[in-house]
Every structure is written in C-alpha cells, then in structure tokens.
CSV table of C-alpha atoms and ligand atoms in Angstrom, one decimal:
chain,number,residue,atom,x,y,z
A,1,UNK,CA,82.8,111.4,-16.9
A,2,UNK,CA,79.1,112.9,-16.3
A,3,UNK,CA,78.0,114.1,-19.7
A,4,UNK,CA,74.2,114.3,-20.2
A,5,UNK,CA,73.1,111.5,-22.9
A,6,UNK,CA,69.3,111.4,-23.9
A,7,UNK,CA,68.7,108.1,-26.3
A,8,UNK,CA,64.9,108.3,-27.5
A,9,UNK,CA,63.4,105.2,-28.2
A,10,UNK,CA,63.9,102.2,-26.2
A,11,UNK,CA,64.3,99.4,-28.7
A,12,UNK,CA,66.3,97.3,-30.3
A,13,UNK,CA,68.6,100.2,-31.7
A,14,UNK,CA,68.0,102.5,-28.7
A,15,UNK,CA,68.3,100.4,-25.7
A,16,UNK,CA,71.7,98.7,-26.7
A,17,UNK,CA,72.9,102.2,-27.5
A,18,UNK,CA,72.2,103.6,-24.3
A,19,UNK,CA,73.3,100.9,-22.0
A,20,UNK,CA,76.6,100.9,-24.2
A,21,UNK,CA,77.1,104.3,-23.4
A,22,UNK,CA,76.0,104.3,-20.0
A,23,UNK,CA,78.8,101.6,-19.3
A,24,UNK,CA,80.9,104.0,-21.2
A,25,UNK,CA,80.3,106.3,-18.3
A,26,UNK,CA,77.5,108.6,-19.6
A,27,UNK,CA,74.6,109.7,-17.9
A,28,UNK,CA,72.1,108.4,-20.0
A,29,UNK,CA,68.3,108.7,-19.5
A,30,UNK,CA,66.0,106.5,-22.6
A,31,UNK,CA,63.0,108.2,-22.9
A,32,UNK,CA,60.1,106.1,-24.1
A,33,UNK,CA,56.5,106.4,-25.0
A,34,UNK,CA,55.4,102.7,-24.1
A,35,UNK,CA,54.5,103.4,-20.5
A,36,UNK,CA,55.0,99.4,-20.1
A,37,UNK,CA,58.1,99.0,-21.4
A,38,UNK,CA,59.7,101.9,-19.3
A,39,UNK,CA,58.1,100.6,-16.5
A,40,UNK,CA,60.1,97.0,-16.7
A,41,UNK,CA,63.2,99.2,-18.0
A,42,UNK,CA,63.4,100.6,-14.4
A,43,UNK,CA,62.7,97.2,-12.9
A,44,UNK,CA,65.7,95.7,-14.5
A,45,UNK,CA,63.7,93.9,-17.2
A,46,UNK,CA,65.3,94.2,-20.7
A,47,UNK,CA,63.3,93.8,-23.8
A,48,UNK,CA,65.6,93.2,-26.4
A,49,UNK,CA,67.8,90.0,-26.2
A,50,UNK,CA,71.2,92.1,-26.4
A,51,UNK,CA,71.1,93.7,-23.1
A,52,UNK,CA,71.1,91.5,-20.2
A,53,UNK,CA,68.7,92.2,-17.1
A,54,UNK,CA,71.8,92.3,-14.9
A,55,UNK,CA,73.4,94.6,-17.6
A,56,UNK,CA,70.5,96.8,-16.6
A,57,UNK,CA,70.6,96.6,-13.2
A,58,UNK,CA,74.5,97.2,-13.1
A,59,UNK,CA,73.8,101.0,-15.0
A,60,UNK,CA,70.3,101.8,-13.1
A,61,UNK,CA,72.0,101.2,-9.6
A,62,UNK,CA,75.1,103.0,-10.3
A,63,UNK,CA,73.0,106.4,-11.1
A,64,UNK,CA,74.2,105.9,-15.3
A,65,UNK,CA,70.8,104.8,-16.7
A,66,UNK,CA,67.1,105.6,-15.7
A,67,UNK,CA,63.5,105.3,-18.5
A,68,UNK,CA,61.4,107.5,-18.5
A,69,UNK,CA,58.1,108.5,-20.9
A,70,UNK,CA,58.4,112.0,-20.1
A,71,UNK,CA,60.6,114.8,-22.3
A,72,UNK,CA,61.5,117.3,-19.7
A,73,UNK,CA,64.8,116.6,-21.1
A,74,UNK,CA,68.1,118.5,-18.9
A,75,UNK,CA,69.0,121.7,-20.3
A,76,UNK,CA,72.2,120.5,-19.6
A,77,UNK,CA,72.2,117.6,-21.4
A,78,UNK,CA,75.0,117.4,-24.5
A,79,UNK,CA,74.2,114.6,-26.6
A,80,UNK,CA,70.4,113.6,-27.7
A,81,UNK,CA,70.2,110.2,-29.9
A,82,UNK,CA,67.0,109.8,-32.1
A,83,UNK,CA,66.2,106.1,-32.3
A,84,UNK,CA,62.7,105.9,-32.8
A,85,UNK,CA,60.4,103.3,-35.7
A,86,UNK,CA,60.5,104.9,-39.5
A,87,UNK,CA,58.1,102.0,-40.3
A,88,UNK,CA,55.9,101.6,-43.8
A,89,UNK,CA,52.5,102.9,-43.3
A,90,UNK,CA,49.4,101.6,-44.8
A,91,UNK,CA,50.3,101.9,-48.7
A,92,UNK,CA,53.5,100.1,-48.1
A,93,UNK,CA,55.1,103.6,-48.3
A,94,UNK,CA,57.6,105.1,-46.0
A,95,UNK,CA,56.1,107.1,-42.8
A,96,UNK,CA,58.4,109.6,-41.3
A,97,UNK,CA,55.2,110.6,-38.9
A,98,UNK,CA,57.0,109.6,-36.1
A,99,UNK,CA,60.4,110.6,-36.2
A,100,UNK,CA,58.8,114.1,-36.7
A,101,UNK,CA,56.7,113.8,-33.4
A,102,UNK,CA,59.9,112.7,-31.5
A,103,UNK,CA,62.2,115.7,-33.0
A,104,UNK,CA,59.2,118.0,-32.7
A,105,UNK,CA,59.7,117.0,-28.9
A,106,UNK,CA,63.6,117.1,-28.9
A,107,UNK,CA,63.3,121.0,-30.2
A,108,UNK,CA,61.2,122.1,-27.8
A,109,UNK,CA,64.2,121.2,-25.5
A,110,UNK,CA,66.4,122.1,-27.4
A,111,UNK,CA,69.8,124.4,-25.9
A,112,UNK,CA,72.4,126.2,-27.9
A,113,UNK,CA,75.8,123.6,-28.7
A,114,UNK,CA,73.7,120.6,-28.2
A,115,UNK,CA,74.2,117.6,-30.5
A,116,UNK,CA,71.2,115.7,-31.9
A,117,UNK,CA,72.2,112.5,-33.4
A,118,UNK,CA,69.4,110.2,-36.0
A,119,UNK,CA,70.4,106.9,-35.8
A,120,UNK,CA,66.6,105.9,-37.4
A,121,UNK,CA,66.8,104.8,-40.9
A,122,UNK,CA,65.6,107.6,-43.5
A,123,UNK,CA,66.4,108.5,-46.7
A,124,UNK,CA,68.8,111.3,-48.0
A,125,UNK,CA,67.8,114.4,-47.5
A,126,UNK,CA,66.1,113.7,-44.2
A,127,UNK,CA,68.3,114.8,-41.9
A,128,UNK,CA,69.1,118.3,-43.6
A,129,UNK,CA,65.6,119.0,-44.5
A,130,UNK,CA,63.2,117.4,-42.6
A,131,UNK,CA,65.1,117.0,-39.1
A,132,UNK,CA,67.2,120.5,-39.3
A,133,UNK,CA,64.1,122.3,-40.0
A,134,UNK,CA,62.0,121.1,-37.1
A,135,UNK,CA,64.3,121.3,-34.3
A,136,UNK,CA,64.9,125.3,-35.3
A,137,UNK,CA,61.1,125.6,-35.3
A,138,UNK,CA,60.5,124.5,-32.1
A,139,UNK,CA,63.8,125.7,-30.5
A,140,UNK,CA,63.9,129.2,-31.9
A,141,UNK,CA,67.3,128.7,-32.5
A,142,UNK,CA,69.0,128.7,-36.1
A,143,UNK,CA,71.3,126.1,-36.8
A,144,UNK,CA,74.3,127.2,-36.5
A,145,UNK,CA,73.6,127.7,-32.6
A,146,UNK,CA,73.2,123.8,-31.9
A,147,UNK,CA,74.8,120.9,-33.9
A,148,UNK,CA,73.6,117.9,-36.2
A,149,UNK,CA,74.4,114.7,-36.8
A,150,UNK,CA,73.5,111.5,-38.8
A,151,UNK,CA,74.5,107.9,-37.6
A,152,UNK,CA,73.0,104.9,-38.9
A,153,UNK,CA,72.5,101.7,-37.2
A,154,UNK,CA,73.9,98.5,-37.9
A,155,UNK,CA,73.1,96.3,-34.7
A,156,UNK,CA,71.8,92.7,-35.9
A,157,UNK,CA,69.9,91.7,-32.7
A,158,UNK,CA,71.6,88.3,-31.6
A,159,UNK,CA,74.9,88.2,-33.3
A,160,UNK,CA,77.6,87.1,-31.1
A,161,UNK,CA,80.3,88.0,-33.7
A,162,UNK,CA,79.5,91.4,-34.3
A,163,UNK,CA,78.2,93.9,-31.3
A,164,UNK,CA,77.7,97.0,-31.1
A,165,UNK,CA,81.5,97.5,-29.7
A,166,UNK,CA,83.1,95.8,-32.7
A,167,UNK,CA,81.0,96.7,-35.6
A,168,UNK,CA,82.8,100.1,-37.4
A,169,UNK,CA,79.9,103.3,-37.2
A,170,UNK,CA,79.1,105.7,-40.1
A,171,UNK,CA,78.9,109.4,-38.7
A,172,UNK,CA,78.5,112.3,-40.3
A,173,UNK,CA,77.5,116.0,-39.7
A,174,UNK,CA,75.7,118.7,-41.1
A,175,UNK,CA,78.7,121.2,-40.0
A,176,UNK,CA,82.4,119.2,-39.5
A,177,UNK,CA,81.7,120.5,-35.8
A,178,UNK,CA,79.2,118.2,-35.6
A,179,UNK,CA,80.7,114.8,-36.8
A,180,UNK,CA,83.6,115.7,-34.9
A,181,UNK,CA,81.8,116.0,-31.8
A,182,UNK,CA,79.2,112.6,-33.3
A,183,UNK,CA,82.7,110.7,-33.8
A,184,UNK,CA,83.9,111.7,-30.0
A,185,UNK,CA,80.9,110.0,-28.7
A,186,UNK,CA,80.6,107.0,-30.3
A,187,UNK,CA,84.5,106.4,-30.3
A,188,UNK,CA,83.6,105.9,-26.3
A,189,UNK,CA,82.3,102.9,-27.1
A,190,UNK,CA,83.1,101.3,-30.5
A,191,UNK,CA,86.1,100.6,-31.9
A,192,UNK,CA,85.8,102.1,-35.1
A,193,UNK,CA,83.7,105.1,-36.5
A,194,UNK,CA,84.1,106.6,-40.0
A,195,UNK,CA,83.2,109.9,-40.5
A,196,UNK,CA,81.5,110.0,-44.0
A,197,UNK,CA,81.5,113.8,-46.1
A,198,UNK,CA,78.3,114.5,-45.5
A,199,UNK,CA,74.6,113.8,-44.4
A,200,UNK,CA,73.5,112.2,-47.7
A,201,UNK,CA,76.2,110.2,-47.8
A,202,UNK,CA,75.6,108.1,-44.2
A,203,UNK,CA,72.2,107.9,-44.9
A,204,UNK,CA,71.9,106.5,-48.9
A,205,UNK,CA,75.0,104.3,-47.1
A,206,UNK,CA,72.9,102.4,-44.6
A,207,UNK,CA,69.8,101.9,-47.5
A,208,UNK,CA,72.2,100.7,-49.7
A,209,UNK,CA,73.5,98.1,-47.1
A,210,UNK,CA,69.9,96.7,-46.4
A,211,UNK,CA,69.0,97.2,-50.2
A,212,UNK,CA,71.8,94.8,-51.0
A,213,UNK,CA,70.2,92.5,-49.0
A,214,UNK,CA,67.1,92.4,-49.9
A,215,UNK,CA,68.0,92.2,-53.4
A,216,UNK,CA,70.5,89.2,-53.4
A,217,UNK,CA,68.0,87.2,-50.6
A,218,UNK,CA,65.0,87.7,-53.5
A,219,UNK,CA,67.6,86.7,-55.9
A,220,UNK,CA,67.9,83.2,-54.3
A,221,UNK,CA,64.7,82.7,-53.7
A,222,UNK,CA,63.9,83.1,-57.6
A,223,UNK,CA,67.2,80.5,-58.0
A,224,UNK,CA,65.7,78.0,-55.0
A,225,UNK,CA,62.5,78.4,-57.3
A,226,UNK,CA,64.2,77.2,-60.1
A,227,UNK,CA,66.5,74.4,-58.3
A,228,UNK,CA,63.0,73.0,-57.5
A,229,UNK,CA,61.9,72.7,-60.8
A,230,UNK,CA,65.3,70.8,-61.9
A,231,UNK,CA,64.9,68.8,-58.6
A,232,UNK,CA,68.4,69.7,-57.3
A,233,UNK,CA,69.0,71.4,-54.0
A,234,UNK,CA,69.6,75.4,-54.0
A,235,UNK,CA,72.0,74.7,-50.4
A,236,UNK,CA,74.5,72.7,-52.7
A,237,UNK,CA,74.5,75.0,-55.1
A,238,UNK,CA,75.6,78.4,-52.8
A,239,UNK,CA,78.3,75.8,-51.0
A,240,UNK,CA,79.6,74.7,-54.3
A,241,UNK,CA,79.2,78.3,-55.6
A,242,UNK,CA,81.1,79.6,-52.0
A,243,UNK,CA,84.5,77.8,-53.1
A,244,UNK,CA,85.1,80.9,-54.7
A,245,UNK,CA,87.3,83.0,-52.7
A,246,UNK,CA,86.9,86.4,-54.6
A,247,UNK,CA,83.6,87.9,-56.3
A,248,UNK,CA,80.9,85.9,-54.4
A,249,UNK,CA,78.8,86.5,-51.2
A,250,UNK,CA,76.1,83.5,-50.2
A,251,UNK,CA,72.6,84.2,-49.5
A,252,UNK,CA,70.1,81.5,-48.7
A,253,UNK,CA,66.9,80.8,-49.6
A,254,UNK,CA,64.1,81.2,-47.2
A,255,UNK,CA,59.7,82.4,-46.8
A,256,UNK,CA,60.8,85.7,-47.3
A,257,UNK,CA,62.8,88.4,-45.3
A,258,UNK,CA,61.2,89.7,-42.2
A,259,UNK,CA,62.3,92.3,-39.3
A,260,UNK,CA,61.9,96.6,-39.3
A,261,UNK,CA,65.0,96.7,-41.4
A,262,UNK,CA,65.3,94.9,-44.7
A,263,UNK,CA,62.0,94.8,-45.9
A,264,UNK,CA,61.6,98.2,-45.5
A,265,UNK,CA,64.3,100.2,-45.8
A,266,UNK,CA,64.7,99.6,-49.6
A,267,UNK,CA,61.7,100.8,-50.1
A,268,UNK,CA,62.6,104.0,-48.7
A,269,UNK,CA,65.5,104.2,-51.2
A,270,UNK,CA,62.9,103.3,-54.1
A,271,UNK,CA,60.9,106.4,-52.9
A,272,UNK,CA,63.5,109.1,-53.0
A,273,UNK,CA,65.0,107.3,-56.4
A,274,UNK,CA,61.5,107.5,-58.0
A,275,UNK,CA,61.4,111.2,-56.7
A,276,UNK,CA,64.5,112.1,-58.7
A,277,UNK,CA,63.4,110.2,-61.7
A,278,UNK,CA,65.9,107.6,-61.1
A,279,UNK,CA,63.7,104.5,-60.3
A,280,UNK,CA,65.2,101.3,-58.4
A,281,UNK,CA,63.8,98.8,-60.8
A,282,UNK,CA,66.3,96.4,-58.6
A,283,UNK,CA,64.1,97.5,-55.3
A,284,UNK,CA,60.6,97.3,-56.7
A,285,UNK,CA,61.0,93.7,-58.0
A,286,UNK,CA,62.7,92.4,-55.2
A,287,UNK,CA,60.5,93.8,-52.9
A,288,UNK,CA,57.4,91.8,-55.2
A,289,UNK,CA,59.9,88.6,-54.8
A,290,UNK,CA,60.0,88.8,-51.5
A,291,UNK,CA,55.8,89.4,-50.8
A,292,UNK,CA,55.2,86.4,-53.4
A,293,UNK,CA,57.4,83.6,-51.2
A,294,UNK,CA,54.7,83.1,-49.1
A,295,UNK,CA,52.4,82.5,-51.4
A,296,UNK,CA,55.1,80.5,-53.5
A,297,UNK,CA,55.2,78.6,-50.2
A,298,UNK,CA,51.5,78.0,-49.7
A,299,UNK,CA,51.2,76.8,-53.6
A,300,UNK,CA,53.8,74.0,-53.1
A,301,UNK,CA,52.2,72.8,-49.8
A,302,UNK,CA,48.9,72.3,-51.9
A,303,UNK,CA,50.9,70.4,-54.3
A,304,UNK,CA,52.2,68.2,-51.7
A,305,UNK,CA,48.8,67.2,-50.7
A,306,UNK,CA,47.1,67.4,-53.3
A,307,UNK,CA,45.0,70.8,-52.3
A,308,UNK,CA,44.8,72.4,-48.7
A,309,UNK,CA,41.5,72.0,-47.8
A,310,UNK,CA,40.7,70.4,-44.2
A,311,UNK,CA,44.7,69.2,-44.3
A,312,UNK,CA,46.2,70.0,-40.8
A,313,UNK,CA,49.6,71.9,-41.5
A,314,UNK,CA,51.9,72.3,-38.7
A,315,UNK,CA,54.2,75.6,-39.2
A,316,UNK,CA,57.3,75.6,-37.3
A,317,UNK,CA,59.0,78.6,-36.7
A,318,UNK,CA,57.1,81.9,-37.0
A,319,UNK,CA,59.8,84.7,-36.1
A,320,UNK,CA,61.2,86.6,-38.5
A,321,UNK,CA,64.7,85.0,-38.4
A,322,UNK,CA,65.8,81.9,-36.6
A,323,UNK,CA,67.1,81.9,-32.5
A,324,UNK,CA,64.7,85.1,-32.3
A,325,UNK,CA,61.6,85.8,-30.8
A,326,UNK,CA,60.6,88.5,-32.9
A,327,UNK,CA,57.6,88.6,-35.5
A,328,UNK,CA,57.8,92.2,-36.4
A,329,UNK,CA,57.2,91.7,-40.0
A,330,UNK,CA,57.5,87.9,-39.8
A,331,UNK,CA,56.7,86.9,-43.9
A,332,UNK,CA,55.2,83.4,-41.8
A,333,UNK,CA,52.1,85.7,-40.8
A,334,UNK,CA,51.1,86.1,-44.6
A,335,UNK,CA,52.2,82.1,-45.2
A,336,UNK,CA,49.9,81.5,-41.9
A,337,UNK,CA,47.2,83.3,-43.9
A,338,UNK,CA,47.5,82.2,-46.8
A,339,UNK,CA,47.0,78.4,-45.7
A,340,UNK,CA,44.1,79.1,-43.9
A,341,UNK,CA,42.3,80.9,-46.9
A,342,UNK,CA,43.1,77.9,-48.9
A,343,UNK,CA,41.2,75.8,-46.4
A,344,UNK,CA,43.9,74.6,-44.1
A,345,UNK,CA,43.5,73.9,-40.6
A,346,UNK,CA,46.9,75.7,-39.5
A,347,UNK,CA,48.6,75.0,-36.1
A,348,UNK,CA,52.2,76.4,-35.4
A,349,UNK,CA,55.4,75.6,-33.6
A,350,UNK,CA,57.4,78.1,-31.7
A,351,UNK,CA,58.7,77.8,-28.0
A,352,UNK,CA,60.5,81.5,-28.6
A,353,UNK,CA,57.7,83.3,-29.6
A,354,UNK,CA,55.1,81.3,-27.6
A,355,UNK,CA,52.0,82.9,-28.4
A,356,UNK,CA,51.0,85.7,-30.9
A,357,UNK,CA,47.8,87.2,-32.2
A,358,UNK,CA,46.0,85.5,-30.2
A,359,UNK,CA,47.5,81.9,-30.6
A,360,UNK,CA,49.8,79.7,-28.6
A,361,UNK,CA,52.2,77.5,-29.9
A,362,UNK,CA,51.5,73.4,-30.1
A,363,UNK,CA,53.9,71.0,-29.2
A,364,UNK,CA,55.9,69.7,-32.1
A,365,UNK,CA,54.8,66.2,-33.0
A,366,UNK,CA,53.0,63.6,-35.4
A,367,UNK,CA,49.4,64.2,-36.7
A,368,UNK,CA,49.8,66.6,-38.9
A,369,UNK,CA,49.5,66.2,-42.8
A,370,UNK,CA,52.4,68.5,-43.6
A,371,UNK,CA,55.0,70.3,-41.3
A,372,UNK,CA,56.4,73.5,-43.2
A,373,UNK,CA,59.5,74.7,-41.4
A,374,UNK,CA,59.5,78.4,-41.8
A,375,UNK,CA,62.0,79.4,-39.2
A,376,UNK,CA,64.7,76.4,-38.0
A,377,UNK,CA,65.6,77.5,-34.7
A,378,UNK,CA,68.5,75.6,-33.3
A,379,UNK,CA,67.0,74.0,-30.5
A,380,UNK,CA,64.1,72.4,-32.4
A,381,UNK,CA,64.1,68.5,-32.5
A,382,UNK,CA,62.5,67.5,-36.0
A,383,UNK,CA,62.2,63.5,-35.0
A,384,UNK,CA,59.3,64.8,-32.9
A,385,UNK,CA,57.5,65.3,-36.3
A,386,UNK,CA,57.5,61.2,-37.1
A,387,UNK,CA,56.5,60.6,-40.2
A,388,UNK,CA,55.2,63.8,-40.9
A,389,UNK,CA,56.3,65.0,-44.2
A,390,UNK,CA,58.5,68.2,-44.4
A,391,UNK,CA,58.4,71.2,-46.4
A,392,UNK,CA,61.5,73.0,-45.9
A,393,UNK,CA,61.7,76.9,-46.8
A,394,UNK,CA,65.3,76.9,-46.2
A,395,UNK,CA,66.3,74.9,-49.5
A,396,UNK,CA,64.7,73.7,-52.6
A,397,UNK,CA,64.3,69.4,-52.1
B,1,NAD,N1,66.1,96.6,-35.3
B,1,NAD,C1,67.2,96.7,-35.9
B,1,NAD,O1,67.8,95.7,-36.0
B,1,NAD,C2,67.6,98.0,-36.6
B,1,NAD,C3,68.9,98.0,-37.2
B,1,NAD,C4,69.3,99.2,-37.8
B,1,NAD,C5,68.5,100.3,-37.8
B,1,NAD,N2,67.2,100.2,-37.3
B,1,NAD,C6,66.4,101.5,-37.4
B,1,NAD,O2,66.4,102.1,-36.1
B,1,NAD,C7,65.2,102.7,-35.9
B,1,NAD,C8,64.5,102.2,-34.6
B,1,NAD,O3,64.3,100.8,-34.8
B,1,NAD,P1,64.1,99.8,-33.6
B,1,NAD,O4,64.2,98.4,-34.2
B,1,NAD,O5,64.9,100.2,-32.4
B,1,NAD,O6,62.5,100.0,-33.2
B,1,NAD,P2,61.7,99.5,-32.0
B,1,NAD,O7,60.3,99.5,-32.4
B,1,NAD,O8,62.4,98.3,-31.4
B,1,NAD,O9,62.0,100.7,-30.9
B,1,NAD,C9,61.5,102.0,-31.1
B,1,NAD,C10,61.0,102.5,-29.8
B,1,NAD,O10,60.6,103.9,-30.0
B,1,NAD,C11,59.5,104.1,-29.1
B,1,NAD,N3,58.8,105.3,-29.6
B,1,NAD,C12,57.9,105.4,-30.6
B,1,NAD,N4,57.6,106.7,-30.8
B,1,NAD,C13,58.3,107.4,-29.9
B,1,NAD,C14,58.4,108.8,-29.6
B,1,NAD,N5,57.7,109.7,-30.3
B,1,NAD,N6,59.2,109.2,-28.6
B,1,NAD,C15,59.9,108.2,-27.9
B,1,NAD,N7,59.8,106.9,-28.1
B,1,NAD,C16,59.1,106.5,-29.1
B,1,NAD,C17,58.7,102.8,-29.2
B,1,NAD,O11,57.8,102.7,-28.1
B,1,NAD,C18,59.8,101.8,-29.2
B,1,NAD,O12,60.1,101.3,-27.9
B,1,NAD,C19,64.3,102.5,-37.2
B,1,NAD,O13,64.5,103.6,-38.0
B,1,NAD,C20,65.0,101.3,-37.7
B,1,NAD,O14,64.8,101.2,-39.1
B,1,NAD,C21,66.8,99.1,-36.7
C-alpha cells in the first residue's frame, strides 16, 4: 500500500498517529511548525514517550515516515489528519486560533476527494462550521468536492494497557462518504472504530469523556478535603467503596489535574453550553475545585509548620501525572508559587522532568522542613527524606 497520509502536528496525538499508520504501510509525512522538533524527528529522536527512537528509525529508513515544517503538501496525497494544540488562551477561554491557522494551510492544498480528518479536541459545531468553511475558502472548492471527517483522540501518553491499537476510535463524517472512508483508515491500525451519526455527536462525545473526569477527580478532592477534617484516610474510603461491583468508578485524590486534556477540555464544553443557554454548572465548579487544590495544598503545609515563612519545603514530583515527564499544565507550578508567596524557600524533586523554568531538580534527601509529594513516581525512594515530615497529596492523613 502507498496511500499519501499528511498528520499535522507532531505531538503527543500526532506523532503516535503517524508512526501507527506508517507501520500500517502509509506514506505518511508529519508536518510540524517547531523547526527543532522536526529536526530530531528526522534524526530518529522521538519526543513523546509512546514512540520509540528505533520505532522512528524503522519507518524513516524504510521511505514510510519523513517531518517536515513545510506545507507543500502532495496533491496526491488522500488522507490529511489535523492534530494540532486547541489550548485555553489568556482568559482561561478556549482558543481555536490555531487549528484555524493549520486548516487555513491544509485548504490551500486542498484537491477534490481528499479526506481531512480533526482529531484536536473542539466543541460541537466546529468541525461543520468552523473547519468546513475554511478549507472551501481557501480551496475554491465546495464541499461536496472533497470529504470531512471528525475523530477524537483518546491516547493516554504511557499506558501500557491501552495503545493506540487496542483502544476502540470514534469517527464520524460530515457526508456518510466520509466516515466510511475515516473508518477505512483507522481500521488499518486499530482494532475497533465506531462510526458515530454525525459530527456533533464525536465531538460533544470526547468532551463528555474528559468532562467526566474532571468532575469526579474534583469530586474527591472535595471528599479527601473532608476525610481530613474527620481524620480518616480518603484511599480507604474509595477501596472500601470499590467492593462494589456495579454503579461505582474510583477516582483518587490528588494537587489537581494537569495535562492539555482534562483541564481544558471541559471548559470547552462549558463554553458552547453557556452559548445555548444551557450552562454546565457541573463544569464551572469543578473546574474552581480543581484551581483551589493548590492553594488547599499550600494552606495545610502552613498549618504543618506553623506558617511558611523562611521553612525550606521540598516538592517532589512536579509533572502533571506520575511516571511522566510532562508539566504542560502541571497544577504543582501554581502549588510551587504559591509556597513561595507565602515566604517559603521552595526546592523540588524530579529526576523525569529534571529541570524547568529555569530550575533543576535537588536530590531527594533530609534538611528540609516539610516534603510535599505532589507527583509519586514509581521509582522515587521516600527513606531518602529521613525524618522529614510528609505531606502527601495523594490521600487525606
Ligand atoms: N495529549 C493528549 O493526551 C491528548 C489526548 C487526546 C486529545 N488531545 C487533543 O489533541 C490535540 C493535540 O494535542 P497534543 O497533546 O498532541 O499537542 P502537542 O502540543 O503535543 O502537539 C501539537 C503539535 O502541533 C504543532 N503545531 C502547532 N501549530 C501548528 C501548525 N499551525 N501547523 C503544524 N503544526 C503545528 C506544535 O508544534 C506541536 O508539536 C489537542 O486538541 C488536544 O486537546 C490530546
């Protein structure tokens, strides 16, 4: 097989998606802005922990993979996959700026019977009326002359269990043409894709997914809030609670949810519900929840010690999630901050992230006043800490 694949966006949804189907046996070039990141793509250095550098190196030598920053994209190319940020801009709002920019840039290529594919997270209505409407304005073409499709992405960077092969895929089209041909694709390389009715559908799906989360995690940390106060430990609660075999899902306590995903893509789905004067009360106070944990965290520290000022606070873990090394997000910057306001002298722990604005990780050991553990990375070895006392994030004792 030789079919023309274009995946733009290099990242964490991009780059597993086009090495997938590059295995899959699809010529697939990732088109990039980030001159640097391109540049270690074609060296065989992979960015994101779910694609090995000998994964890279086995696609880029057999002629099925090549980065590049430039859009000259192949007329004959068939499939083009949009993976690029849909971030929160400065008023913690969504910013579709630049998914616009990169399908601006996809229409200009644009051929008659190509499929465009979104795989970013957006909220309904996008695809149909932002995306639809750019590509014809840029190709000249209408569009029923090239095809349409919505897929969301559910990769979670580091899980063994579930991959990109084994995890079922939402499609769906803006003509049945279109998921049909969407479905094809993707059946390549995952085992199961369902083809929802239509557009609106796929995309409210995947917001409702990362909504759920972010409203049961702030829902535990309100409980680990109040298992503090009665002095009992919010962990023994969820495992006691988890003997339940129907009608219960665990979520664990924690500084707050980090990442591009869940802390921002409910807020995308509060936006278009607010529009239709259907407000997400659900989303707007779980997203407060979630901003207050740091601070919740900072208050309890100052309790520990009796007030912050001049106490050297070791924080261990500063990714956003554990066995990661990524801060995109990370709710430990605003704890970080928030200690050092108060007077702190804050020092942090983290041998995966290593160093960030402008900071190195310490060693883990004794001479602090306080240790919080923000993120409890498997390989860290607590007994370095001594006598130190603890503040774990991760339960409620
Ligand atoms: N990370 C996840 O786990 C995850 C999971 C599901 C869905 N998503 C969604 O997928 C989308 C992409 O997220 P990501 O985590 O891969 O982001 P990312 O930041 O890891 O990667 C995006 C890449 O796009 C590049 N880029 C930016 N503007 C560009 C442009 N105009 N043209 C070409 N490249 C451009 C950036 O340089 C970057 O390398 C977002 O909508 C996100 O919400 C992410």
């Amino acid at each position: 097989m030789n079919s023309k694949v274009v995946v733009i966006g290099q990242g964490y949804v991009g780059l597993p998606l086009a090495i997938s189907s590059a295995q899959a046996g699809f010529k697939v070039i990732g088109i990039d802005l980030n001159e640097e990141k391109v540049s270690r793509l074609n060296k065989h250095q992979s960015i994101v922990e779910d694609v090995s550098d000998a994964e890279l190196k086995s696609v880029s030598e057999s002629g099925k993979y090549q980065a590049t920053t430039s859009y000259s994209i192949d007329p004959t190319t068939e499939i083009i996959c949009i993976c690029v940020p849909t971030p929160l801009g400065s008023n913690h709002q969504p910013d579709l700026e630049i998914l616009k920019a990169a399908t601006q840039d996809v229409g200009k290529s644009l051929k008659a019977g190509m499929l465009v594919i979104i795989e970013s997270t957006i909220q309904p209505g996008t695809t149909r009326d932002v995306v639809v409407p750019i590509l014809e304005k840029e190709s000249g073409l209408i569009r029923d002359q090239f095809l349409v499709a919505y897929s969301p992405e559910r990769i979670d960077p580091m899980n063994k269990k579930f991959t990109i092969k084994n995890t079922p895929k939402l499609v769906a089209g803006l003509t049945s043409g279109a998921a049909v041909k969407a479905k094809e694709f993707y059946s390549k390389f995952i085992d199961q894709v369902d083809v929802c009715d239509s557009l609106e559908v796929a995309e409210t799906a995947k917001l409702l997914e990362n909504s759920f989360r972010l409203v049961n995690i702030s829902f535990i940390n309100e409980l680990a809030m109040f298992c503090q106060k009665i002095g009992i430990d919010v962990n023994d609660v969820i495992k006691a609670a988890s003997t339940k075999p129907y009608g219960f899902m665990p979520f664990y306590p924690s500084v707050g949810v980090g990442g591009h995903c869940i802390p921002v893509d409910p807020l995308y789905l509060a936006q278009a519900a607010r529009a239709v004067g259907a407000p997400s009360r659900f989303i707007e106070l779980a997203d407060e929840i979630n901003l207050g944990m740091p601070t919740y965290f900072v208050g309890r520290a100052s309790e520990m010690l009796g007030g912050l000022r001049d106490k050297k606070v070791l924080v261990i873990g500063v990714s956003y999630k554990p066995n990661v090394a990524d801060v995109r997000e990370t709710p430990v910057e605003a704890l970080i901050n928030g200690l050092k306001k108060s007077g702190a002298v804050v020092s942090w722990h983290d041998d995966l992230v290593k160093s960030w604005n402008g900071e190195s990780s310490v060693a883990l050991g004794s001479g602090y006043d306080l240790a919080i553990l923000a993120t409890p990375h498997n390989y860290l070895d607590l007994s370095l800490l001594e006598s130190v006392p603890v503040l774990n994030t991760r339960g409620s004792k």
